[in-house]
Amino acid sequence: MNPHSTKDRIQNHLAYKLGLCMIAFNKIVGGGQDKQNSLILKIFYFPSFLFNLFKIIQLHKAKKRKYNEIIEIFPSLNILPCNLVKIIQNLYLINTI
């Protein structure tokens, strides 16, 4: 994972991870195409869906806790905000010209 990659940073957000899980659930149950089968699938897969959401949230919290512990020990590893990274890249481009 590149900490300066916007794609990786977005995919690390909790909302992104939960959205992927919801999209996968919607694809499994058919997205409401056949209402009778879709309702049965939703009832059957819903507990599994809730468990997956809970697991994603717990893993995200654990990774965030580990990241914060590492940052306390090594503050130089802190990831800069995206807008600050772009400003630094622009300054670097100006200085190299």
mmCIF file of C-alpha atoms in Angstrom:
data_model
loop_
_atom_site.group_PDB
_atom_site.id
_atom_site.type_symbol
_atom_site.label_atom_id
_atom_site.label_comp_id
_atom_site.label_asym_id
_atom_site.label_seq_id
_atom_site.Cartn_x
_atom_site.Cartn_y
_atom_site.Cartn_z
ATOM 1 C CA MET A 1 0.000 0.000 0.000
ATOM 2 C CA ASN A 2 1.298 3.401 -0.979
ATOM 3 C CA PRO A 3 0.303 5.909 1.737
ATOM 4 C CA HIS A 4 0.394 8.738 -0.786
ATOM 5 C CA SER A 5 -1.903 6.985 -3.262
ATOM 6 C CA THR A 6 -5.353 8.540 -3.288
ATOM 7 C CA LYS A 7 -6.904 5.255 -4.378
ATOM 8 C CA ASP A 8 -5.442 3.366 -1.407
ATOM 9 C CA ARG A 9 -6.447 6.101 1.022
ATOM 10 C CA ILE A 10 -10.049 6.112 -0.199
ATOM 11 C CA GLN A 11 -10.258 2.320 -0.069
ATOM 12 C CA ASN A 12 -9.091 2.480 3.541
ATOM 13 C CA HIS A 13 -12.113 4.553 4.643
ATOM 14 C CA LEU A 14 -14.753 2.740 6.642
ATOM 15 C CA ALA A 15 -17.574 4.065 4.444
ATOM 16 C CA TYR A 16 -15.905 2.602 1.342
ATOM 17 C CA LYS A 17 -15.518 -0.819 2.962
ATOM 18 C CA LEU A 18 -19.123 -0.856 4.198
ATOM 19 C CA GLY A 19 -20.363 0.267 0.786
ATOM 20 C CA LEU A 20 -18.569 -2.616 -0.915
ATOM 21 C CA CYS A 21 -20.200 -5.032 1.510
ATOM 22 C CA MET A 22 -23.641 -3.556 0.816
ATOM 23 C CA ILE A 23 -23.119 -3.737 -2.942
ATOM 24 C CA ALA A 24 -22.031 -7.373 -2.658
ATOM 25 C CA PHE A 25 -25.123 -8.175 -0.560
ATOM 26 C CA ASN A 26 -27.348 -6.480 -3.139
ATOM 27 C CA LYS A 27 -25.759 -8.525 -5.951
ATOM 28 C CA ILE A 28 -26.223 -11.774 -4.014
ATOM 29 C CA VAL A 29 -29.913 -11.212 -3.298
ATOM 30 C CA GLY A 30 -30.646 -10.107 -6.848
ATOM 31 C CA GLY A 31 -31.237 -6.401 -6.361
ATOM 32 C CA GLY A 32 -35.025 -6.759 -6.355
ATOM 33 C CA GLN A 33 -35.445 -8.248 -9.840
ATOM 34 C CA ASP A 34 -37.568 -11.223 -8.763
ATOM 35 C CA LYS A 35 -39.424 -9.995 -5.691
ATOM 36 C CA GLN A 36 -40.360 -13.431 -4.297
ATOM 37 C CA ASN A 37 -36.888 -14.974 -4.584
ATOM 38 C CA SER A 38 -35.261 -11.709 -3.582
ATOM 39 C CA LEU A 39 -37.238 -11.588 -0.330
ATOM 40 C CA ILE A 40 -36.313 -15.180 0.518
ATOM 41 C CA LEU A 41 -32.638 -14.520 -0.236
ATOM 42 C CA LYS A 42 -32.678 -11.332 1.820
ATOM 43 C CA ILE A 43 -34.110 -13.163 4.820
ATOM 44 C CA PHE A 44 -31.598 -15.997 4.389
ATOM 45 C CA TYR A 45 -28.487 -13.822 3.849
ATOM 46 C CA PHE A 46 -29.316 -10.904 6.144
ATOM 47 C CA PRO A 47 -27.730 -12.363 9.336
ATOM 48 C CA SER A 48 -24.564 -13.108 7.371
ATOM 49 C CA PHE A 49 -24.643 -9.562 5.980
ATOM 50 C CA LEU A 50 -24.914 -8.066 9.475
ATOM 51 C CA PHE A 51 -22.050 -10.251 10.693
ATOM 52 C CA ASN A 52 -19.879 -9.100 7.767
ATOM 53 C CA LEU A 53 -20.646 -5.444 8.540
ATOM 54 C CA PHE A 54 -19.744 -5.985 12.194
ATOM 55 C CA LYS A 55 -16.515 -7.789 11.229
ATOM 56 C CA ILE A 56 -15.516 -4.963 8.839
ATOM 57 C CA ILE A 57 -16.119 -2.348 11.534
ATOM 58 C CA GLN A 58 -14.109 -4.296 14.128
ATOM 59 C CA LEU A 59 -11.173 -4.865 11.751
ATOM 60 C CA HIS A 60 -11.203 -1.203 10.753
ATOM 61 C CA LYS A 61 -11.120 -0.098 14.398
ATOM 62 C CA ALA A 62 -8.261 -2.517 15.151
ATOM 63 C CA LYS A 63 -6.200 -1.262 12.189
ATOM 64 C CA LYS A 64 -6.857 2.343 13.177
ATOM 65 C CA ARG A 65 -5.829 1.610 16.781
ATOM 66 C CA LYS A 66 -2.572 -0.011 15.589
ATOM 67 C CA TYR A 67 -1.892 2.904 13.243
ATOM 68 C CA ASN A 68 -2.353 5.407 16.082
ATOM 69 C CA GLU A 69 -0.032 3.401 18.344
ATOM 70 C CA ILE A 70 2.652 3.368 15.645
ATOM 71 C CA ILE A 71 2.256 7.108 15.061
ATOM 72 C CA GLU A 72 2.755 7.763 18.781
ATOM 73 C CA ILE A 73 6.061 5.889 18.646
ATOM 74 C CA PHE A 74 7.191 7.136 15.206
ATOM 75 C CA PRO A 75 5.525 10.520 14.467
ATOM 76 C CA SER A 76 7.484 10.855 11.214
ATOM 77 C CA LEU A 77 5.345 8.062 9.697
ATOM 78 C CA ASN A 78 2.167 10.144 9.950
ATOM 79 C CA ILE A 79 0.303 10.283 6.635
ATOM 80 C CA LEU A 80 -0.296 13.812 5.427
ATOM 81 C CA PRO A 81 -3.779 15.007 4.436
ATOM 82 C CA CYS A 82 -4.473 14.667 0.688
ATOM 83 C CA ASN A 83 -4.672 18.427 0.079
ATOM 84 C CA LEU A 84 -1.293 18.987 1.765
ATOM 85 C CA VAL A 85 0.306 16.232 -0.328
ATOM 86 C CA LYS A 86 -0.874 17.956 -3.534
ATOM 87 C CA ILE A 87 0.523 21.302 -2.353
ATOM 88 C CA ILE A 88 3.904 19.715 -1.610
ATOM 89 C CA GLN A 89 3.929 17.978 -5.003
ATOM 90 C CA ASN A 90 3.158 21.283 -6.746
ATOM 91 C CA LEU A 91 5.944 23.034 -4.831
ATOM 92 C CA TYR A 92 8.355 20.253 -5.804
ATOM 93 C CA LEU A 93 7.375 20.616 -9.478
ATOM 94 C CA ILE A 94 7.874 24.399 -9.330
ATOM 95 C CA ASN A 95 11.308 24.014 -7.713
ATOM 96 C CA THR A 96 12.502 21.477 -10.290
ATOM 97 C CA ILE A 97 11.621 23.645 -13.300
#
